[in-house]
Amino acid sequence: SIKRRANQMAHVILAETTASVSELKKNPMATVAAGEGFPVAILNRNEPTFLFLSFDFANAWRLENKR
């Protein structure tokens, strides 16, 4: 059976690709490449820690959302 911590919450992850902190440390460029230009969610103990954006993706998003 799966046990959950009482304070553990479900998360919506806005990325199709995820990687662990360990994978990122082991091979950062391969982790970035896995996203194929799109965001990569970095997980620590299956909890989202941060969203890794390529420069091109971030710049495109910035230009799209410029007011």
mmCIF file of N, CA and C in Angstrom:
data_model
loop_
_atom_site.group_PDB
_atom_site.id
_atom_site.type_symbol
_atom_site.label_atom_id
_atom_site.label_comp_id
_atom_site.label_asym_id
_atom_site.label_seq_id
_atom_site.Cartn_x
_atom_site.Cartn_y
_atom_site.Cartn_z
ATOM 1 N N SER A 1 0.839 -1.188 0.000
ATOM 2 C CA SER A 1 0.000 0.000 0.000
ATOM 3 C C SER A 1 0.879 1.245 0.000
ATOM 4 N N ILE A 2 0.345 2.306 -0.527
ATOM 5 C CA ILE A 2 1.070 3.570 -0.594
ATOM 6 C C ILE A 2 0.747 4.388 0.649
ATOM 7 N N LYS A 3 1.783 4.816 1.335
ATOM 8 C CA LYS A 3 1.584 5.668 2.511
ATOM 9 C C LYS A 3 1.920 7.094 2.130
ATOM 10 N N ARG A 4 1.115 8.024 2.569
ATOM 11 C CA ARG A 4 1.341 9.435 2.301
ATOM 12 C C ARG A 4 1.521 10.174 3.615
ATOM 13 N N ARG A 5 2.409 11.149 3.558
ATOM 14 C CA ARG A 5 2.550 12.012 4.731
ATOM 15 C C ARG A 5 1.302 12.876 4.844
ATOM 16 N N ALA A 6 0.934 13.216 6.038
ATOM 17 C CA ALA A 6 -0.292 13.985 6.272
ATOM 18 C C ALA A 6 -0.261 15.336 5.561
ATOM 19 N N ASN A 7 0.903 15.964 5.459
ATOM 20 C CA ASN A 7 0.975 17.293 4.862
ATOM 21 C C ASN A 7 1.302 17.249 3.369
ATOM 22 N N GLN A 8 1.371 16.061 2.782
ATOM 23 C CA GLN A 8 1.700 15.942 1.372
ATOM 24 C C GLN A 8 0.485 16.342 0.538
ATOM 25 N N MET A 9 0.741 17.134 -0.496
ATOM 26 C CA MET A 9 -0.332 17.612 -1.343
ATOM 27 C C MET A 9 -0.082 17.184 -2.788
ATOM 28 N N ALA A 10 -1.144 17.097 -3.548
ATOM 29 C CA ALA A 10 -1.007 16.864 -4.980
ATOM 30 C C ALA A 10 -0.581 18.174 -5.634
ATOM 31 N N HIS A 11 0.171 18.070 -6.720
ATOM 32 C CA HIS A 11 0.662 19.260 -7.410
ATOM 33 C C HIS A 11 0.331 19.178 -8.887
ATOM 34 N N VAL A 12 -0.015 20.312 -9.457
ATOM 35 C CA VAL A 12 -0.149 20.421 -10.898
ATOM 36 C C VAL A 12 1.219 20.839 -11.409
ATOM 37 N N ILE A 13 1.789 20.032 -12.285
ATOM 38 C CA ILE A 13 3.116 20.328 -12.819
ATOM 39 C C ILE A 13 2.938 20.770 -14.259
ATOM 40 N N LEU A 14 3.336 22.007 -14.543
ATOM 41 C CA LEU A 14 3.148 22.580 -15.867
ATOM 42 C C LEU A 14 4.326 22.263 -16.783
ATOM 43 N N ALA A 15 4.620 20.999 -16.891
ATOM 44 C CA ALA A 15 5.691 20.537 -17.776
ATOM 45 C C ALA A 15 5.399 19.092 -18.162
ATOM 46 N N GLU A 16 5.732 18.754 -19.387
ATOM 47 C CA GLU A 16 5.548 17.372 -19.826
ATOM 48 C C GLU A 16 6.720 16.502 -19.403
ATOM 49 N N THR A 17 7.848 17.133 -19.095
ATOM 50 C CA THR A 17 9.060 16.398 -18.742
ATOM 51 C C THR A 17 9.430 16.690 -17.298
ATOM 52 N N THR A 18 9.766 15.655 -16.555
ATOM 53 C CA THR A 18 10.246 15.816 -15.186
ATOM 54 C C THR A 18 11.584 15.104 -15.030
ATOM 55 N N ALA A 19 12.356 15.569 -14.065
ATOM 56 C CA ALA A 19 13.635 14.937 -13.737
ATOM 57 C C ALA A 19 13.885 15.138 -12.254
ATOM 58 N N SER A 20 14.667 14.266 -11.672
ATOM 59 C CA SER A 20 15.009 14.412 -10.256
ATOM 60 C C SER A 20 16.207 15.328 -10.101
ATOM 61 N N VAL A 21 16.397 15.832 -8.904
ATOM 62 C CA VAL A 21 17.576 16.642 -8.602
ATOM 63 C C VAL A 21 18.833 15.817 -8.878
ATOM 64 N N SER A 22 18.793 14.530 -8.539
ATOM 65 C CA SER A 22 19.939 13.649 -8.787
ATOM 66 C C SER A 22 20.276 13.564 -10.273
ATOM 67 N N GLU A 23 19.238 13.425 -11.111
ATOM 68 C CA GLU A 23 19.466 13.375 -12.554
ATOM 69 C C GLU A 23 20.056 14.686 -13.056
ATOM 70 N N LEU A 24 19.546 15.797 -12.532
ATOM 71 C CA LEU A 24 20.059 17.109 -12.924
ATOM 72 C C LEU A 24 21.527 17.253 -12.547
ATOM 73 N N LYS A 25 21.888 16.821 -11.342
ATOM 74 C CA LYS A 25 23.284 16.901 -10.899
ATOM 75 C C LYS A 25 24.191 16.008 -11.744
ATOM 76 N N LYS A 26 23.689 14.810 -12.074
ATOM 77 C CA LYS A 26 24.499 13.829 -12.810
ATOM 78 C C LYS A 26 24.804 14.317 -14.225
ATOM 79 N N ASN A 27 23.799 14.853 -14.909
ATOM 80 C CA ASN A 27 23.990 15.261 -16.289
ATOM 81 C C ASN A 27 23.056 16.429 -16.620
ATOM 82 N N PRO A 28 23.450 17.651 -16.255
ATOM 83 C CA PRO A 28 22.571 18.806 -16.448
ATOM 84 C C PRO A 28 22.180 19.048 -17.910
ATOM 85 N N MET A 29 23.110 18.886 -18.827
ATOM 86 C CA MET A 29 22.797 19.160 -20.231
ATOM 87 C C MET A 29 21.816 18.134 -20.797
ATOM 88 N N ALA A 30 21.925 16.883 -20.394
ATOM 89 C CA ALA A 30 20.976 15.866 -20.847
ATOM 90 C C ALA A 30 19.590 16.146 -20.273
ATOM 91 N N THR A 31 19.539 16.650 -19.054
ATOM 92 C CA THR A 31 18.254 16.985 -18.429
ATOM 93 C C THR A 31 17.581 18.106 -19.202
ATOM 94 N N VAL A 32 18.342 19.120 -19.558
ATOM 95 C CA VAL A 32 17.797 20.230 -20.347
ATOM 96 C C VAL A 32 17.351 19.722 -21.715
ATOM 97 N N ALA A 33 18.176 18.905 -22.350
ATOM 98 C CA ALA A 33 17.863 18.381 -23.684
ATOM 99 C C ALA A 33 16.596 17.528 -23.676
ATOM 100 N N ALA A 34 16.330 16.851 -22.577
ATOM 101 C CA ALA A 34 15.142 15.995 -22.479
ATOM 102 C C ALA A 34 13.861 16.798 -22.659
ATOM 103 N N GLY A 35 13.896 18.070 -22.297
ATOM 104 C CA GLY A 35 12.721 18.926 -22.450
ATOM 105 C C GLY A 35 12.491 19.384 -23.878
ATOM 106 N N GLU A 36 13.468 19.154 -24.752
ATOM 107 C CA GLU A 36 13.357 19.538 -26.162
ATOM 108 C C GLU A 36 12.893 20.980 -26.329
ATOM 109 N N GLY A 37 13.447 21.879 -25.518
ATOM 110 C CA GLY A 37 13.119 23.299 -25.619
ATOM 111 C C GLY A 37 11.963 23.744 -24.739
ATOM 112 N N PHE A 38 11.286 22.803 -24.119
ATOM 113 C CA PHE A 38 10.153 23.123 -23.256
ATOM 114 C C PHE A 38 10.565 22.983 -21.791
ATOM 115 N N PRO A 39 9.740 23.468 -20.850
ATOM 116 C CA PRO A 39 10.095 23.397 -19.431
ATOM 117 C C PRO A 39 10.321 21.966 -18.932
ATOM 118 N N VAL A 40 11.220 21.844 -17.974
ATOM 119 C CA VAL A 40 11.481 20.575 -17.294
ATOM 120 C C VAL A 40 11.248 20.817 -15.807
ATOM 121 N N ALA A 41 10.322 20.082 -15.211
ATOM 122 C CA ALA A 41 10.064 20.204 -13.773
ATOM 123 C C ALA A 41 11.097 19.362 -13.032
ATOM 124 N N ILE A 42 11.763 19.979 -12.066
ATOM 125 C CA ILE A 42 12.755 19.280 -11.258
ATOM 126 C C ILE A 42 12.094 18.890 -9.940
ATOM 127 N N LEU A 43 12.183 17.595 -9.624
ATOM 128 C CA LEU A 43 11.542 17.053 -8.426
ATOM 129 C C LEU A 43 12.586 16.657 -7.391
ATOM 130 N N ASN A 44 12.283 16.918 -6.142
ATOM 131 C CA ASN A 44 13.102 16.475 -5.018
ATOM 132 C C ASN A 44 12.204 15.622 -4.136
ATOM 133 N N ARG A 45 12.510 14.334 -4.056
ATOM 134 C CA ARG A 45 11.676 13.381 -3.312
ATOM 135 C C ARG A 45 10.226 13.418 -3.790
ATOM 136 N N ASN A 46 10.083 13.444 -5.108
ATOM 137 C CA ASN A 46 8.783 13.476 -5.785
ATOM 138 C C ASN A 46 7.959 14.725 -5.502
ATOM 139 N N GLU A 47 8.577 15.766 -5.018
ATOM 140 C CA GLU A 47 7.914 17.052 -4.813
ATOM 141 C C GLU A 47 8.514 18.045 -5.804
ATOM 142 N N PRO A 48 7.684 18.809 -6.522
ATOM 143 C CA PRO A 48 8.243 19.785 -7.447
ATOM 144 C C PRO A 48 9.068 20.830 -6.693
ATOM 145 N N THR A 49 10.284 21.043 -7.177
ATOM 146 C CA THR A 49 11.203 21.971 -6.534
ATOM 147 C C THR A 49 11.341 23.250 -7.346
ATOM 148 N N PHE A 50 11.553 23.090 -8.630
ATOM 149 C CA PHE A 50 11.588 24.250 -9.509
ATOM 150 C C PHE A 50 11.328 23.840 -10.941
ATOM 151 N N LEU A 51 11.070 24.849 -11.766
ATOM 152 C CA LEU A 51 10.804 24.637 -13.178
ATOM 153 C C LEU A 51 11.979 25.187 -13.958
ATOM 154 N N PHE A 52 12.615 24.338 -14.732
ATOM 155 C CA PHE A 52 13.795 24.705 -15.505
ATOM 156 C C PHE A 52 13.329 25.101 -16.896
ATOM 157 N N LEU A 53 13.613 26.352 -17.294
ATOM 158 C CA LEU A 53 13.202 26.849 -18.606
ATOM 159 C C LEU A 53 14.430 27.091 -19.467
ATOM 160 N N SER A 54 14.343 26.728 -20.731
ATOM 161 C CA SER A 54 15.428 27.074 -21.641
ATOM 162 C C SER A 54 15.380 28.584 -21.876
ATOM 163 N N PHE A 55 16.495 29.138 -22.282
ATOM 164 C CA PHE A 55 16.541 30.575 -22.555
ATOM 165 C C PHE A 55 15.533 30.938 -23.640
ATOM 166 N N ASP A 56 15.492 30.151 -24.706
ATOM 167 C CA ASP A 56 14.581 30.448 -25.814
ATOM 168 C C ASP A 56 13.123 30.414 -25.380
ATOM 169 N N PHE A 57 12.769 29.424 -24.565
ATOM 170 C CA PHE A 57 11.391 29.323 -24.086
ATOM 171 C C PHE A 57 11.041 30.523 -23.202
ATOM 172 N N ALA A 58 11.920 30.845 -22.272
ATOM 173 C CA ALA A 58 11.674 31.974 -21.368
ATOM 174 C C ALA A 58 11.575 33.288 -22.136
ATOM 175 N N ASN A 59 12.430 33.476 -23.115
ATOM 176 C CA ASN A 59 12.409 34.705 -23.899
ATOM 177 C C ASN A 59 11.131 34.800 -24.724
ATOM 178 N N ALA A 60 10.720 33.699 -25.342
ATOM 179 C CA ALA A 60 9.473 33.674 -26.103
ATOM 180 C C ALA A 60 8.275 33.977 -25.215
ATOM 181 N N TRP A 61 8.263 33.374 -24.018
ATOM 182 C CA TRP A 61 7.167 33.624 -23.078
ATOM 183 C C TRP A 61 7.136 35.103 -22.666
ATOM 184 N N ARG A 62 8.336 35.663 -22.410
ATOM 185 C CA ARG A 62 8.425 37.063 -22.011
ATOM 186 C C ARG A 62 7.868 37.973 -23.111
ATOM 187 N N LEU A 63 8.246 37.699 -24.358
ATOM 188 C CA LEU A 63 7.777 38.520 -25.476
ATOM 189 C C LEU A 63 6.275 38.380 -25.688
ATOM 190 N N GLU A 64 5.731 37.174 -25.516
ATOM 191 C CA GLU A 64 4.292 36.948 -25.648
ATOM 192 C C GLU A 64 3.488 37.680 -24.591
ATOM 193 N N ASN A 65 4.047 37.775 -23.383
ATOM 194 C CA ASN A 65 3.318 38.340 -22.241
ATOM 195 C C ASN A 65 3.713 39.772 -21.921
ATOM 196 N N LYS A 66 4.430 40.388 -22.821
ATOM 197 C CA LYS A 66 4.839 41.775 -22.622
ATOM 198 C C LYS A 66 3.615 42.670 -22.755
ATOM 199 N N ARG A 67 3.480 43.587 -21.841
ATOM 200 C CA ARG A 67 2.336 44.496 -21.868
ATOM 201 C C ARG A 67 2.735 45.864 -22.292
#
